[in-house]
PDB file of C-alpha atoms in Angstrom:
ATOM      1  CA  ILE A 479      -4.123 -62.891 -17.896  1.00 34.00           C
ATOM      2  CA  CYS A 480      -5.028 -64.541 -14.874  1.00 37.00           C
ATOM      3  CA  ASP A 481      -6.630 -67.327 -16.407  1.00 36.00           C
ATOM      4  CA  ALA A 482      -4.132 -67.989 -18.613  1.00 38.00           C
ATOM      5  CA  LEU A 483      -1.217 -68.202 -16.225  1.00 40.00           C
ATOM      6  CA  VAL A 484      -2.850 -69.949 -13.208  1.00 36.00           C
ATOM      7  CA  ALA A 485      -6.412 -70.566 -11.531  1.00 34.00           C
ATOM      8  CA  CYS A 486      -7.468 -66.962 -10.106  1.00 33.00           C
ATOM      9  CA  ASP A 487      -8.493 -68.691  -6.816  1.00 35.00           C
ATOM     10  CA  THR A 488      -4.985 -69.668  -6.034  1.00 36.00           C
ATOM     11  CA  ALA A 489      -3.027 -66.896  -7.170  1.00 44.00           C
ATOM     12  CA  THR A 490      -2.769 -63.182  -8.145  1.00 50.00           C
ATOM     13  CA  VAL A 491      -0.758 -61.945 -11.390  1.00 57.00           C
ATOM     14  CA  ASN A 492       0.896 -58.534 -11.283  1.00 59.00           C
ATOM     15  CA  ILE A 493       0.765 -56.666 -14.655  1.00 58.00           C
ATOM     16  CA  SER A 494       2.441 -53.759 -16.329  1.00 58.00           C
ATOM     17  CA  VAL A 495       1.719 -52.836 -19.606  1.00 58.00           C
ATOM     18  CA  SER A 496       4.185 -51.126 -21.946  1.00 54.00           C
ATOM     19  CA  GLY A 497       3.228 -48.569 -25.170  1.00 56.00           C
ATOM     20  CA  ASP A 498       4.390 -51.363 -27.814  1.00 60.00           C
ATOM     21  CA  GLN A 499       1.741 -53.519 -26.801  1.00 87.00           C
ATOM     22  CA  ILE A 500       3.656 -55.745 -24.243  1.00 91.00           C
ATOM     23  CA  ILE A 501       2.197 -57.019 -20.790  1.00 93.00           C
ATOM     24  CA  TYR A 502       4.649 -57.858 -18.518  1.00 94.00           C
ATOM     25  CA  ALA A 503       3.512 -60.220 -15.774  1.00 93.00           C
ATOM     26  CA  SER A 504       4.734 -61.973 -12.235  1.00 93.00           C
ATOM     27  CA  SER A 505       2.383 -64.578 -10.822  1.00 90.00           C
ATOM     28  CA  THR A 506       2.507 -65.362  -7.084  1.00 83.00           C
ATOM     29  CA  SER A 507       2.917 -69.206  -7.951  1.00 87.00           C
ATOM     30  CA  GLY A 508       4.927 -71.304 -10.831  1.00 88.00           C
ATOM     31  CA  GLY A 509       3.092 -72.725 -13.701  1.00 93.00           C
ATOM     32  CA  THR A 510       3.172 -73.167 -17.869  1.00 93.00           C
ATOM     33  CA  VAL A 511       1.847 -70.538 -20.130  1.00 93.00           C
ATOM     34  CA  GLY A 512       2.035 -70.865 -23.749  1.00 93.00           C
ATOM     35  CA  GLY A 513       4.692 -73.220 -23.374  1.00 95.00           C
ATOM     36  CA  VAL A 514       6.796 -71.499 -21.132  1.00 96.00           C
ATOM     37  CA  ALA A 515       7.651 -72.748 -17.548  1.00 95.00           C
ATOM     38  CA  PHE A 516       8.097 -69.948 -14.697  1.00 95.00           C
ATOM     39  CA  ASN A 517       7.996 -69.491 -11.093  1.00 93.00           C
ATOM     40  CA  ASP A 518       6.506 -66.692  -8.746  1.00 91.00           C
ATOM     41  CA  GLU A 519      10.221 -64.639  -9.049  1.00 94.00           C
ATOM     42  CA  ASP A 520       9.790 -64.427 -12.902  1.00 96.00           C
ATOM     43  CA  ILE A 521       8.321 -61.643 -15.167  1.00 96.00           C
ATOM     44  CA  LEU A 522       6.646 -63.175 -18.247  1.00 96.00           C
ATOM     45  CA  ALA A 523       6.105 -60.856 -21.173  1.00 95.00           C
ATOM     46  CA  PHE A 524       2.907 -61.248 -23.879  1.00 94.00           C
ATOM     47  CA  ASP A 525       2.842 -59.786 -27.309  1.00 93.00           C
ATOM     48  CA  SER A 526      -0.535 -58.848 -27.915  1.00 88.00           C
ATOM     49  CA  SER A 527       0.153 -58.636 -31.476  1.00 87.00           C
ATOM     50  CA  THR A 528       1.213 -61.923 -31.909  1.00 90.00           C
ATOM     51  CA  GLY A 529      -0.184 -63.614 -28.847  1.00 91.00           C
ATOM     52  CA  THR A 530       3.058 -65.072 -27.625  1.00 95.00           C
ATOM     53  CA  TRP A 531       4.667 -65.930 -24.378  1.00 96.00           C
ATOM     54  CA  SER A 532       8.189 -65.590 -23.289  1.00 97.00           C
ATOM     55  CA  MET A 533      10.497 -65.311 -20.586  1.00 97.00           C
ATOM     56  CA  TYR A 534      11.441 -61.732 -19.660  1.00 97.00           C
ATOM     57  CA  VAL A 535      13.439 -61.754 -16.301  1.00 97.00           C
ATOM     58  CA  ASP A 536      14.332 -65.106 -15.041  1.00 96.00           C
ATOM     59  CA  GLY A 537      14.331 -64.089 -11.710  1.00 95.00           C
ATOM     60  CA  SER A 538      16.616 -66.913 -10.430  1.00 93.00           C
ATOM     61  CA  ASP A 539      19.421 -65.818 -12.553  1.00 95.00           C
ATOM     62  CA  VAL A 540      19.768 -62.562 -10.517  1.00 94.00           C
ATOM     63  CA  GLY A 541      19.145 -63.959  -7.006  1.00 91.00           C
ATOM     64  CA  LEU A 542      15.401 -64.099  -6.461  1.00 92.00           C
ATOM     65  CA  GLY A 543      13.750 -67.177  -5.495  1.00 82.00           C
ATOM     66  CA  ALA A 544      16.244 -68.402  -3.179  1.00 73.00           C
ATOM     67  CA  SER A 545      15.025 -67.532  -0.036  1.00 66.00           C
ATOM     68  CA  GLY A 546      10.826 -67.469  -1.226  1.00 71.00           C
ATOM     69  CA  GLN A 547      11.417 -63.908  -2.888  1.00 81.00           C
ATOM     70  CA  GLU A 548       8.652 -63.616  -5.133  1.00 88.00           C
ATOM     71  CA  ILE A 549       7.501 -60.375  -7.136  1.00 93.00           C
ATOM     72  CA  GLU A 550       5.096 -58.906  -5.450  1.00 93.00           C
ATOM     73  CA  ALA A 551       4.572 -55.574  -7.649  1.00 95.00           C
ATOM     74  CA  LEU A 552       6.310 -53.981 -11.176  1.00 96.00           C
ATOM     75  CA  HIS A 553       6.916 -51.399 -13.144  1.00 96.00           C
ATOM     76  CA  ILE A 554       9.135 -51.183 -16.679  1.00 95.00           C
ATOM     77  CA  ASN A 555      10.277 -47.949 -16.871  1.00 95.00           C
ATOM     78  CA  PRO A 556      11.318 -46.161 -19.956  1.00 93.00           C
ATOM     79  CA  ASP A 557      14.618 -46.949 -20.095  1.00 95.00           C
ATOM     80  CA  GLY A 558      13.979 -50.364 -19.609  1.00 95.00           C
ATOM     81  CA  SER A 559      15.178 -50.472 -15.772  1.00 97.00           C
ATOM     82  CA  ILE A 560      12.609 -52.547 -13.623  1.00 97.00           C
ATOM     83  CA  LEU A 561      11.148 -51.430 -10.482  1.00 98.00           C
ATOM     84  CA  LEU A 562      10.276 -54.385  -7.964  1.00 96.00           C
ATOM     85  CA  SER A 563       8.632 -54.836  -4.781  1.00 95.00           C
ATOM     86  CA  LEU A 564       9.072 -58.442  -3.442  1.00 92.00           C
ATOM     87  CA  GLY A 565       6.678 -60.601  -1.390  1.00 89.00           C
ATOM     88  CA  VAL A 566       9.162 -61.195   1.230  1.00 89.00           C
ATOM     89  CA  ALA A 567      12.204 -59.384   3.181  1.00 89.00           C
ATOM     90  CA  GLY A 568      15.305 -60.563   1.879  1.00 88.00           C
ATOM     91  CA  THR A 569      18.641 -60.168   0.734  1.00 89.00           C
ATOM     92  CA  LEU A 570      20.303 -58.684  -3.041  1.00 91.00           C
ATOM     93  CA  THR A 571      23.124 -58.436  -4.246  1.00 88.00           C
ATOM     94  CA  GLY A 572      24.375 -55.072  -4.279  1.00 89.00           C
ATOM     95  CA  ILE A 573      21.793 -54.075  -1.776  1.00 92.00           C
ATOM     96  CA  GLY A 574      21.859 -56.284   1.138  1.00 91.00           C
ATOM     97  CA  GLY A 575      18.383 -56.263   3.277  1.00 91.00           C
ATOM     98  CA  VAL A 576      15.419 -55.399   1.315  1.00 94.00           C
ATOM     99  CA  ASP A 577      12.078 -55.129   3.153  1.00 94.00           C
ATOM    100  CA  ASP A 578       8.742 -55.816   1.204  1.00 94.00           C
ATOM    101  CA  PHE A 579       7.783 -52.355   1.872  1.00 96.00           C
ATOM    102  CA  ASP A 580      10.731 -51.112  -0.297  1.00 97.00           C
ATOM    103  CA  ILE A 581      10.946 -50.831  -4.021  1.00 98.00           C
ATOM    104  CA  VAL A 582      14.388 -51.895  -6.061  1.00 97.00           C
ATOM    105  CA  ARG A 583      15.411 -51.098  -9.241  1.00 98.00           C
ATOM    106  CA  PHE A 584      16.916 -53.824 -11.240  1.00 97.00           C
ATOM    107  CA  ILE A 585      19.091 -52.753 -14.056  1.00 97.00           C
ATOM    108  CA  PRO A 586      19.102 -55.404 -16.712  1.00 97.00           C
ATOM    109  CA  THR A 587      22.147 -55.873 -18.865  1.00 97.00           C
ATOM    110  CA  SER A 588      20.364 -58.850 -20.698  1.00 97.00           C
ATOM    111  CA  THR A 589      16.837 -60.366 -20.415  1.00 96.00           C
ATOM    112  CA  GLY A 590      15.377 -63.658 -21.190  1.00 95.00           C
ATOM    113  CA  GLU A 591      16.313 -67.279 -20.609  1.00 92.00           C
ATOM    114  CA  ASN A 592      19.413 -65.683 -19.371  1.00 96.00           C
ATOM    115  CA  THR A 593      18.685 -62.857 -17.515  1.00 97.00           C
ATOM    116  CA  ALA A 594      21.504 -60.652 -15.542  1.00 97.00           C
ATOM    117  CA  GLY A 595      21.896 -56.843 -14.374  1.00 97.00           C
ATOM    118  CA  SER A 596      22.448 -55.435 -10.804  1.00 97.00           C
ATOM    119  CA  TYR A 597      19.955 -53.845  -8.285  1.00 96.00           C
ATOM    120  CA  GLU A 598      19.911 -50.684  -6.297  1.00 97.00           C
ATOM    121  CA  LEU A 599      17.671 -49.286  -3.675  1.00 97.00           C
ATOM    122  CA  TYR A 600      15.014 -46.926  -5.391  1.00 98.00           C
ATOM    123  CA  PHE A 601      12.714 -46.528  -2.505  1.00 98.00           C
ATOM    124  CA  ASP A 602      13.303 -47.120   1.113  1.00 98.00           C
ATOM    125  CA  GLY A 603       9.772 -47.482   2.898  1.00 97.00           C
ATOM    126  CA  GLU A 604      10.361 -47.548   6.514  1.00 96.00           C
ATOM    127  CA  ASP A 605      12.255 -43.850   5.720  1.00 97.00           C
ATOM    128  CA  VAL A 606       9.144 -42.851   5.161  1.00 97.00           C
ATOM    129  CA  GLY A 607       6.650 -44.519   7.635  1.00 96.00           C
ATOM    130  CA  LEU A 608       5.917 -48.074   6.112  1.00 97.00           C
ATOM    131  CA  SER A 609       7.056 -50.544   8.483  1.00 94.00           C
ATOM    132  CA  THR A 610       4.316 -52.919   8.717  1.00 94.00           C
ATOM    133  CA  ALA A 611       3.332 -56.475   6.750  1.00 92.00           C
ATOM    134  CA  ALA A 612      -0.025 -54.834   6.253  1.00 95.00           C
ATOM    135  CA  GLU A 613       2.200 -52.326   4.441  1.00 97.00           C
ATOM    136  CA  ALA A 614       3.715 -54.217   1.885  1.00 96.00           C
ATOM    137  CA  ILE A 615       3.720 -52.695  -1.690  1.00 97.00           C
ATOM    138  CA  ASP A 616       1.833 -54.733  -3.903  1.00 94.00           C
ATOM    139  CA  ALA A 617       1.429 -51.846  -6.884  1.00 96.00           C
ATOM    140  CA  ILE A 618       3.646 -49.435  -8.374  1.00 97.00           C
ATOM    141  CA  GLY A 619       3.070 -46.892 -10.747  1.00 96.00           C
ATOM    142  CA  PHE A 620       3.549 -42.849 -11.655  1.00 97.00           C
ATOM    143  CA  ALA A 621       1.051 -39.986 -11.740  1.00 97.00           C
ATOM    144  CA  PRO A 622       1.242 -37.797 -15.050  1.00 97.00           C
ATOM    145  CA  ASP A 623       3.405 -35.383 -13.013  1.00 97.00           C
ATOM    146  CA  GLY A 624       5.933 -38.038 -12.294  1.00 96.00           C
ATOM    147  CA  ARG A 625       5.074 -38.564  -8.831  1.00 98.00           C
ATOM    148  CA  LEU A 626       5.679 -42.317  -7.705  1.00 98.00           C
ATOM    149  CA  VAL A 627       1.976 -43.929  -6.765  1.00 98.00           C
ATOM    150  CA  VAL A 628       1.500 -47.034  -4.759  1.00 98.00           C
ATOM    151  CA  SER A 629      -0.935 -49.623  -3.328  1.00 97.00           C
ATOM    152  CA  THR A 630      -0.327 -51.368   0.279  1.00 96.00           C
ATOM    153  CA  LYS A 631      -1.023 -54.811   0.536  1.00 94.00           C
ATOM    154  CA  ASP A 632      -3.436 -54.090   3.334  1.00 94.00           C
ATOM    155  CA  SER A 633      -4.337 -51.272   5.832  1.00 95.00           C
ATOM    156  CA  TYR A 634      -1.724 -48.515   6.038  1.00 96.00           C
ATOM    157  CA  SER A 635      -0.745 -45.328   8.216  1.00 96.00           C
ATOM    158  CA  VAL A 636       1.709 -42.640   7.096  1.00 96.00           C
ATOM    159  CA  GLU A 637       1.977 -38.738   8.166  1.00 90.00           C
ATOM    160  CA  GLY A 638      -1.651 -38.841   9.646  1.00 86.00           C
ATOM    161  CA  ILE A 639      -3.389 -40.731   6.514  1.00 93.00           C
ATOM    162  CA  SER A 640      -4.303 -43.665   6.818  1.00 95.00           C
ATOM    163  CA  GLY A 641      -6.415 -46.025   4.703  1.00 94.00           C
ATOM    164  CA  GLN A 642      -6.775 -49.752   3.248  1.00 93.00           C
ATOM    165  CA  ASP A 643      -5.725 -51.817   0.370  1.00 94.00           C
ATOM    166  CA  GLU A 644      -7.919 -50.475  -2.113  1.00 94.00           C
ATOM    167  CA  ASP A 645      -6.390 -46.816  -2.096  1.00 96.00           C
ATOM    168  CA  LEU A 646      -3.579 -45.530  -4.054  1.00 97.00           C
ATOM    169  CA  LEU A 647      -1.203 -43.438  -2.480  1.00 97.00           C
ATOM    170  CA  ILE A 648       1.251 -40.781  -4.101  1.00 98.00           C
ATOM    171  CA  PHE A 649       4.322 -39.849  -2.923  1.00 98.00           C
ATOM    172  CA  THR A 650       6.041 -36.390  -3.475  1.00 97.00           C
ATOM    173  CA  ALA A 651       9.836 -37.134  -2.851  1.00 97.00           C
ATOM    174  CA  THR A 652      12.435 -34.899  -2.030  1.00 97.00           C
ATOM    175  CA  SER A 653      15.194 -37.599  -2.243  1.00 97.00           C
ATOM    176  CA  LEU A 654      15.129 -41.399  -3.059  1.00 97.00           C
ATOM    177  CA  SER A 655      17.422 -44.264  -2.878  1.00 95.00           C
ATOM    178  CA  GLU A 656      19.336 -44.899   0.803  1.00 94.00           C
ATOM    179  CA  THR A 657      17.899 -41.616   1.924  1.00 96.00           C
ATOM    180  CA  THR A 658      14.218 -41.794   0.875  1.00 98.00           C
ATOM    181  CA  SER A 659      12.425 -38.623   2.232  1.00 97.00           C
ATOM    182  CA  GLY A 660       9.208 -36.725   0.947  1.00 97.00           C
ATOM    183  CA  SER A 661       5.406 -36.252   1.588  1.00 97.00           C
ATOM    184  CA  TRP A 662       2.230 -38.624   1.343  1.00 97.00           C
ATOM    185  CA  ASP A 663      -0.881 -37.722   0.068  1.00 97.00           C
ATOM    186  CA  LEU A 664      -4.258 -39.984  -0.779  1.00 97.00           C
ATOM    187  CA  TYR A 665      -4.070 -40.198  -4.596  1.00 97.00           C
ATOM    188  CA  PHE A 666      -7.481 -42.587  -4.949  1.00 95.00           C
ATOM    189  CA  ASP A 667      -9.957 -43.405  -2.221  1.00 93.00           C
ATOM    190  CA  GLY A 668     -10.956 -47.162  -3.263  1.00 92.00           C
ATOM    191  CA  SER A 669     -13.799 -46.813  -0.723  1.00 91.00           C
ATOM    192  CA  ASP A 670     -15.470 -43.988  -2.610  1.00 91.00           C
ATOM    193  CA  VAL A 671     -15.842 -46.163  -5.567  1.00 90.00           C
ATOM    194  CA  ALA A 672     -17.176 -49.287  -3.813  1.00 90.00           C
ATOM    195  CA  LEU A 673     -13.825 -51.133  -3.630  1.00 89.00           C
ATOM    196  CA  ASP A 674     -14.220 -51.723  -0.364  1.00 85.00           C
ATOM    197  CA  THR A 675     -16.502 -54.529  -0.134  1.00 81.00           C
ATOM    198  CA  ALA A 676     -15.329 -58.022   0.939  1.00 73.00           C
ATOM    199  CA  SER A 677     -15.905 -59.240  -2.769  1.00 64.00           C
TER     200      SER A 677
END
């Protein structure tokens, strides 16, 4: 996917895979793939059964991109809503200020070239110890038991747990949204399986 979107040495590609063989991807730079032009605030959909690309979320239609807000991580929920973390702090309609260690939920009313919908704050990272640029969220997922799993852009330290960007943290929520609370645990220690090397 990285080669198909942009050169791997100039950008990273964040993907989310659904059960119906659709791969959702966002890149850290713009380009064209399969005849579809995109920017770093967009989400593309790749249909693995037909080999075709399409625009899934045009971020500029819903307030992304204007102040350099690229999509850093994404997760497509079963109900069609989309969890996003942004590459830089900014402002979103309906929420106000959003940091790169927060997760927002986008609820689309339409997707594709004419994307529309609304935002709500899903996870306030600062409420639970994420506060630095290094702790920006760059991966979003869920454990089989439904708990939120994230990775950070660089080193992190929360509730006495510290580590590096090769780790995954799991969050047991007691509340989410504007008043996020709960507890953290280490879910996956990347250094245990040699993901802590420079390469």
